[in-house]
Amino acid sequence: MFNIVMFGPPGSGKGTQSKHIAIKYKLAHLSTGDVLRAECESGSDLGKQISALIDNGNFVPDDMIQRMVKKFILSNTGTKGFILDGFPRTINQIEWLDNMLAEIGEEVSVFLSLDVEEEELKNRILKRGNYSQREDDQNVDIIKTRIGVYHDKTKPVIDYYRNQNKYFEIDGGSSQQDVFNEACVVLDEIKKSRK
Ligand code: AMP
């Protein structure tokens, strides 16, 4: 299987790029944020608890996310591969993912990271907030919290994959099409070297 982790700060375009990459490479796609937001919209008690965390820019507990990821991966074994968008976001989540994949004889093939300047991130998120209805996209303080959480908890994930020679960074600051083209160049190269 060809298994991608799509990585980047909030507003870097992970979601959009993951969707296009999933279509082109015929991969199963999981956006942890989308699944969580769907639960919030359902109005369930769990959804309300999740909403209170997401809307303030905080993380949802690991056990909940890990259950979701495990279910997704186990229901997609035997496919061409998967793309994870929004997971792993902490060192703990990475270690769990690696162990879980090892149990089924799989691994992360590539860790693709989108690099975007901080000012551009804030502008993009606020712009998205105009139509996304996401509370966490509409408040400057919460956006700052999310970017802060990214620096504190998520960025250290980079070194883990860099040490495994799986880390590839692309410029996420250009147009969607240019970012996609650049991502495809990297992914095609990696696929070729695996043959
Ligand atoms: P996203 O759509 O990826 O920006 O995710 C939106 C929100 O969902 C995040 O700010 C977190 O509150 C929550 N979330 C998504 N993925 C994770 C994860 N892997 N671990 C913890 N919380 C997550």
Short mmCIF file of N, CA, C and O in Angstrom, two decimals, residues 101-161:
data_model
loop_
_atom_site.label_atom_id
_atom_site.label_comp_id
_atom_site.label_asym_id
_atom_site.label_seq_id
_atom_site.Cartn_x
_atom_site.Cartn_y
_atom_site.Cartn_z
N LEU A 101 0.13 0.22 12.61
CA LEU A 101 0.40 -0.19 11.23
C LEU A 101 1.31 -1.42 11.20
O LEU A 101 1.12 -2.33 10.38
N ALA A 102 2.30 -1.45 12.11
CA ALA A 102 3.22 -2.60 12.15
C ALA A 102 2.45 -3.90 12.41
O ALA A 102 2.75 -4.94 11.83
N GLU A 103 1.42 -3.79 13.23
CA GLU A 103 0.62 -4.98 13.55
C GLU A 103 -0.04 -5.57 12.32
O GLU A 103 -0.32 -6.76 12.26
N ILE A 104 -0.30 -4.74 11.31
CA ILE A 104 -0.95 -5.27 10.10
C ILE A 104 0.05 -5.29 8.93
O ILE A 104 -0.34 -5.38 7.76
N GLY A 105 1.34 -5.19 9.26
CA GLY A 105 2.38 -5.29 8.23
C GLY A 105 2.42 -4.09 7.29
O GLY A 105 2.81 -4.21 6.12
N GLU A 106 2.02 -2.94 7.78
CA GLU A 106 2.02 -1.73 6.96
C GLU A 106 2.88 -0.66 7.61
O GLU A 106 3.33 -0.80 8.74
N GLU A 107 3.09 0.44 6.88
CA GLU A 107 3.81 1.59 7.45
C GLU A 107 3.43 2.85 6.69
O GLU A 107 2.81 2.77 5.62
N VAL A 108 3.81 3.99 7.24
CA VAL A 108 3.64 5.26 6.52
C VAL A 108 4.70 5.27 5.41
O VAL A 108 5.87 5.02 5.67
N SER A 109 4.27 5.52 4.17
CA SER A 109 5.23 5.53 3.06
C SER A 109 5.87 6.91 2.92
O SER A 109 7.05 7.03 2.63
N VAL A 110 5.06 7.94 3.09
CA VAL A 110 5.58 9.30 2.91
C VAL A 110 4.83 10.29 3.80
O VAL A 110 3.62 10.17 4.01
N PHE A 111 5.61 11.23 4.27
CA PHE A 111 5.08 12.28 5.13
C PHE A 111 5.25 13.58 4.36
O PHE A 111 6.37 14.07 4.19
N LEU A 112 4.15 14.11 3.84
CA LEU A 112 4.22 15.26 2.94
C LEU A 112 3.77 16.51 3.69
O LEU A 112 2.62 16.60 4.13
N SER A 113 4.69 17.45 3.80
CA SER A 113 4.43 18.61 4.65
C SER A 113 4.28 19.89 3.81
O SER A 113 5.10 20.16 2.93
N LEU A 114 3.24 20.67 4.10
CA LEU A 114 3.01 21.92 3.37
C LEU A 114 3.54 23.08 4.20
O LEU A 114 3.13 23.27 5.35
N ASP A 115 4.43 23.84 3.59
CA ASP A 115 5.03 24.96 4.31
C ASP A 115 4.37 26.27 3.86
O ASP A 115 4.38 26.59 2.67
N VAL A 116 3.78 26.99 4.82
CA VAL A 116 3.12 28.27 4.50
C VAL A 116 3.46 29.27 5.60
O VAL A 116 3.45 28.93 6.79
N GLU A 117 3.75 30.50 5.18
CA GLU A 117 4.08 31.57 6.14
C GLU A 117 2.93 31.85 7.11
O GLU A 117 1.76 31.79 6.70
N GLU A 118 3.28 32.22 8.34
CA GLU A 118 2.26 32.37 9.38
C GLU A 118 1.19 33.45 9.07
O GLU A 118 0.01 33.25 9.30
N GLU A 119 1.63 34.56 8.49
CA GLU A 119 0.68 35.64 8.20
C GLU A 119 -0.33 35.16 7.15
O GLU A 119 -1.54 35.42 7.25
N GLU A 120 0.19 34.43 6.17
CA GLU A 120 -0.66 33.89 5.12
C GLU A 120 -1.67 32.88 5.70
O GLU A 120 -2.83 32.84 5.31
N LEU A 121 -1.22 32.10 6.69
CA LEU A 121 -2.14 31.12 7.33
C LEU A 121 -3.32 31.84 7.96
O LEU A 121 -4.47 31.47 7.76
N LYS A 122 -3.00 32.90 8.73
CA LYS A 122 -4.06 33.63 9.43
C LYS A 122 -5.05 34.21 8.42
O LYS A 122 -6.26 34.12 8.59
N ASN A 123 -4.51 34.81 7.34
CA ASN A 123 -5.39 35.40 6.33
C ASN A 123 -6.29 34.35 5.69
O ASN A 123 -7.48 34.55 5.49
N ARG A 124 -5.68 33.20 5.36
CA ARG A 124 -6.46 32.15 4.70
C ARG A 124 -7.56 31.62 5.60
O ARG A 124 -8.67 31.38 5.16
N ILE A 125 -7.23 31.43 6.89
CA ILE A 125 -8.23 30.86 7.80
C ILE A 125 -9.40 31.83 7.98
O ILE A 125 -10.57 31.45 7.94
N LEU A 126 -9.06 33.12 8.15
CA LEU A 126 -10.12 34.12 8.33
C LEU A 126 -11.02 34.19 7.09
O LEU A 126 -12.24 34.29 7.18
N LYS A 127 -10.38 34.08 5.92
CA LYS A 127 -11.15 34.12 4.66
C LYS A 127 -12.07 32.89 4.60
O LYS A 127 -13.25 33.00 4.26
N ARG A 128 -11.51 31.73 4.97
CA ARG A 128 -12.33 30.50 4.96
C ARG A 128 -13.50 30.64 5.94
O ARG A 128 -14.59 30.15 5.69
N GLY A 129 -13.23 31.34 7.07
CA GLY A 129 -14.26 31.53 8.09
C GLY A 129 -15.49 32.25 7.56
O GLY A 129 -16.59 32.11 8.11
N ASN A 130 -15.32 33.02 6.48
CA ASN A 130 -16.47 33.74 5.91
C ASN A 130 -17.51 32.79 5.34
O ASN A 130 -18.68 33.13 5.26
N TYR A 131 -17.06 31.61 4.90
CA TYR A 131 -18.06 30.69 4.33
C TYR A 131 -18.08 29.31 5.00
O TYR A 131 -19.02 28.56 4.83
N SER A 132 -17.05 28.98 5.83
CA SER A 132 -16.99 27.61 6.37
C SER A 132 -17.94 27.38 7.53
O SER A 132 -18.22 26.24 7.87
N GLN A 133 -18.45 28.45 8.14
CA GLN A 133 -19.29 28.33 9.35
C GLN A 133 -18.50 27.77 10.53
O GLN A 133 -19.08 27.45 11.56
N ARG A 134 -17.19 27.57 10.38
CA ARG A 134 -16.41 27.02 11.48
C ARG A 134 -16.08 28.11 12.47
O ARG A 134 -15.44 29.09 12.12
N GLU A 135 -16.51 27.91 13.72
CA GLU A 135 -16.23 28.93 14.74
C GLU A 135 -14.74 29.12 14.92
O GLU A 135 -14.26 30.22 15.18
N ASP A 136 -13.98 28.00 14.80
CA ASP A 136 -12.54 28.09 15.02
C ASP A 136 -11.82 28.80 13.87
O ASP A 136 -10.63 29.06 13.94
N ASP A 137 -12.56 29.14 12.80
CA ASP A 137 -11.98 29.89 11.69
C ASP A 137 -12.31 31.39 11.76
O ASP A 137 -11.89 32.16 10.92
N GLN A 138 -13.14 31.76 12.75
CA GLN A 138 -13.69 33.12 12.70
C GLN A 138 -13.16 34.08 13.75
O GLN A 138 -13.48 35.25 13.73
N ASN A 139 -12.37 33.56 14.67
CA ASN A 139 -11.92 34.39 15.79
C ASN A 139 -10.39 34.41 15.82
O ASN A 139 -9.75 33.36 15.88
N VAL A 140 -9.84 35.61 15.76
CA VAL A 140 -8.38 35.75 15.63
C VAL A 140 -7.64 35.09 16.80
O VAL A 140 -6.62 34.43 16.61
N ASP A 141 -8.20 35.21 18.03
CA ASP A 141 -7.52 34.61 19.19
C ASP A 141 -7.50 33.09 19.09
O ASP A 141 -6.51 32.45 19.44
N ILE A 142 -8.61 32.53 18.62
CA ILE A 142 -8.66 31.06 18.50
C ILE A 142 -7.72 30.58 17.38
O ILE A 142 -7.05 29.56 17.51
N ILE A 143 -7.65 31.35 16.34
CA ILE A 143 -6.71 30.99 15.26
C ILE A 143 -5.28 31.00 15.80
O ILE A 143 -4.49 30.09 15.54
N LYS A 144 -4.99 32.02 16.63
CA LYS A 144 -3.64 32.09 17.23
C LYS A 144 -3.40 30.88 18.13
O LYS A 144 -2.32 30.30 18.15
N THR A 145 -4.43 30.50 18.91
CA THR A 145 -4.29 29.30 19.77
C THR A 145 -3.97 28.09 18.91
O THR A 145 -3.07 27.30 19.22
N ARG A 146 -4.70 27.92 17.80
CA ARG A 146 -4.49 26.72 16.95
C ARG A 146 -3.08 26.71 16.39
O ARG A 146 -2.43 25.66 16.34
N ILE A 147 -2.60 27.88 15.97
CA ILE A 147 -1.24 27.91 15.41
C ILE A 147 -0.22 27.66 16.52
O ILE A 147 0.76 26.96 16.33
N GLY A 148 -0.53 28.17 17.74
CA GLY A 148 0.35 27.93 18.90
C GLY A 148 0.40 26.44 19.23
O GLY A 148 1.48 25.88 19.48
N VAL A 149 -0.76 25.77 19.25
CA VAL A 149 -0.81 24.33 19.54
C VAL A 149 -0.02 23.58 18.47
O VAL A 149 0.70 22.61 18.75
N TYR A 150 -0.14 24.05 17.24
CA TYR A 150 0.63 23.42 16.15
C TYR A 150 2.13 23.48 16.45
O TYR A 150 2.84 22.48 16.33
N HIS A 151 2.60 24.67 16.85
CA HIS A 151 4.04 24.80 17.12
C HIS A 151 4.48 23.95 18.31
O HIS A 151 5.52 23.30 18.27
N ASP A 152 3.66 23.93 19.37
CA ASP A 152 4.06 23.22 20.59
C ASP A 152 3.96 21.71 20.45
O ASP A 152 4.86 20.98 20.86
N LYS A 153 2.83 21.25 19.91
CA LYS A 153 2.56 19.81 19.97
C LYS A 153 2.77 19.10 18.65
O LYS A 153 3.12 17.93 18.61
N THR A 154 2.48 19.79 17.55
CA THR A 154 2.45 19.08 16.26
C THR A 154 3.78 19.16 15.52
O THR A 154 4.21 18.17 14.91
N LYS A 155 4.43 20.32 15.57
CA LYS A 155 5.65 20.47 14.78
C LYS A 155 6.74 19.44 15.11
O LYS A 155 7.46 19.00 14.21
N PRO A 156 6.86 19.03 16.41
CA PRO A 156 7.89 18.03 16.72
C PRO A 156 7.74 16.72 15.95
O PRO A 156 8.70 15.96 15.82
N VAL A 157 6.55 16.50 15.41
CA VAL A 157 6.29 15.30 14.62
C VAL A 157 7.22 15.24 13.40
O VAL A 157 7.62 14.18 12.93
N ILE A 158 7.61 16.43 12.90
CA ILE A 158 8.44 16.51 11.70
C ILE A 158 9.75 15.73 11.88
O ILE A 158 10.13 14.95 11.00
N ASP A 159 10.40 15.94 13.02
CA ASP A 159 11.71 15.30 13.23
C ASP A 159 11.61 13.79 13.24
O ASP A 159 12.51 13.09 12.78
N TYR A 160 10.52 13.30 13.75
CA TYR A 160 10.31 11.85 13.81
C TYR A 160 10.38 11.24 12.41
O TYR A 160 11.08 10.27 12.17
N TYR A 161 9.66 11.85 11.47
CA TYR A 161 9.65 11.30 10.12
C TYR A 161 10.91 11.68 9.33
O TYR A 161 11.32 10.95 8.44
#
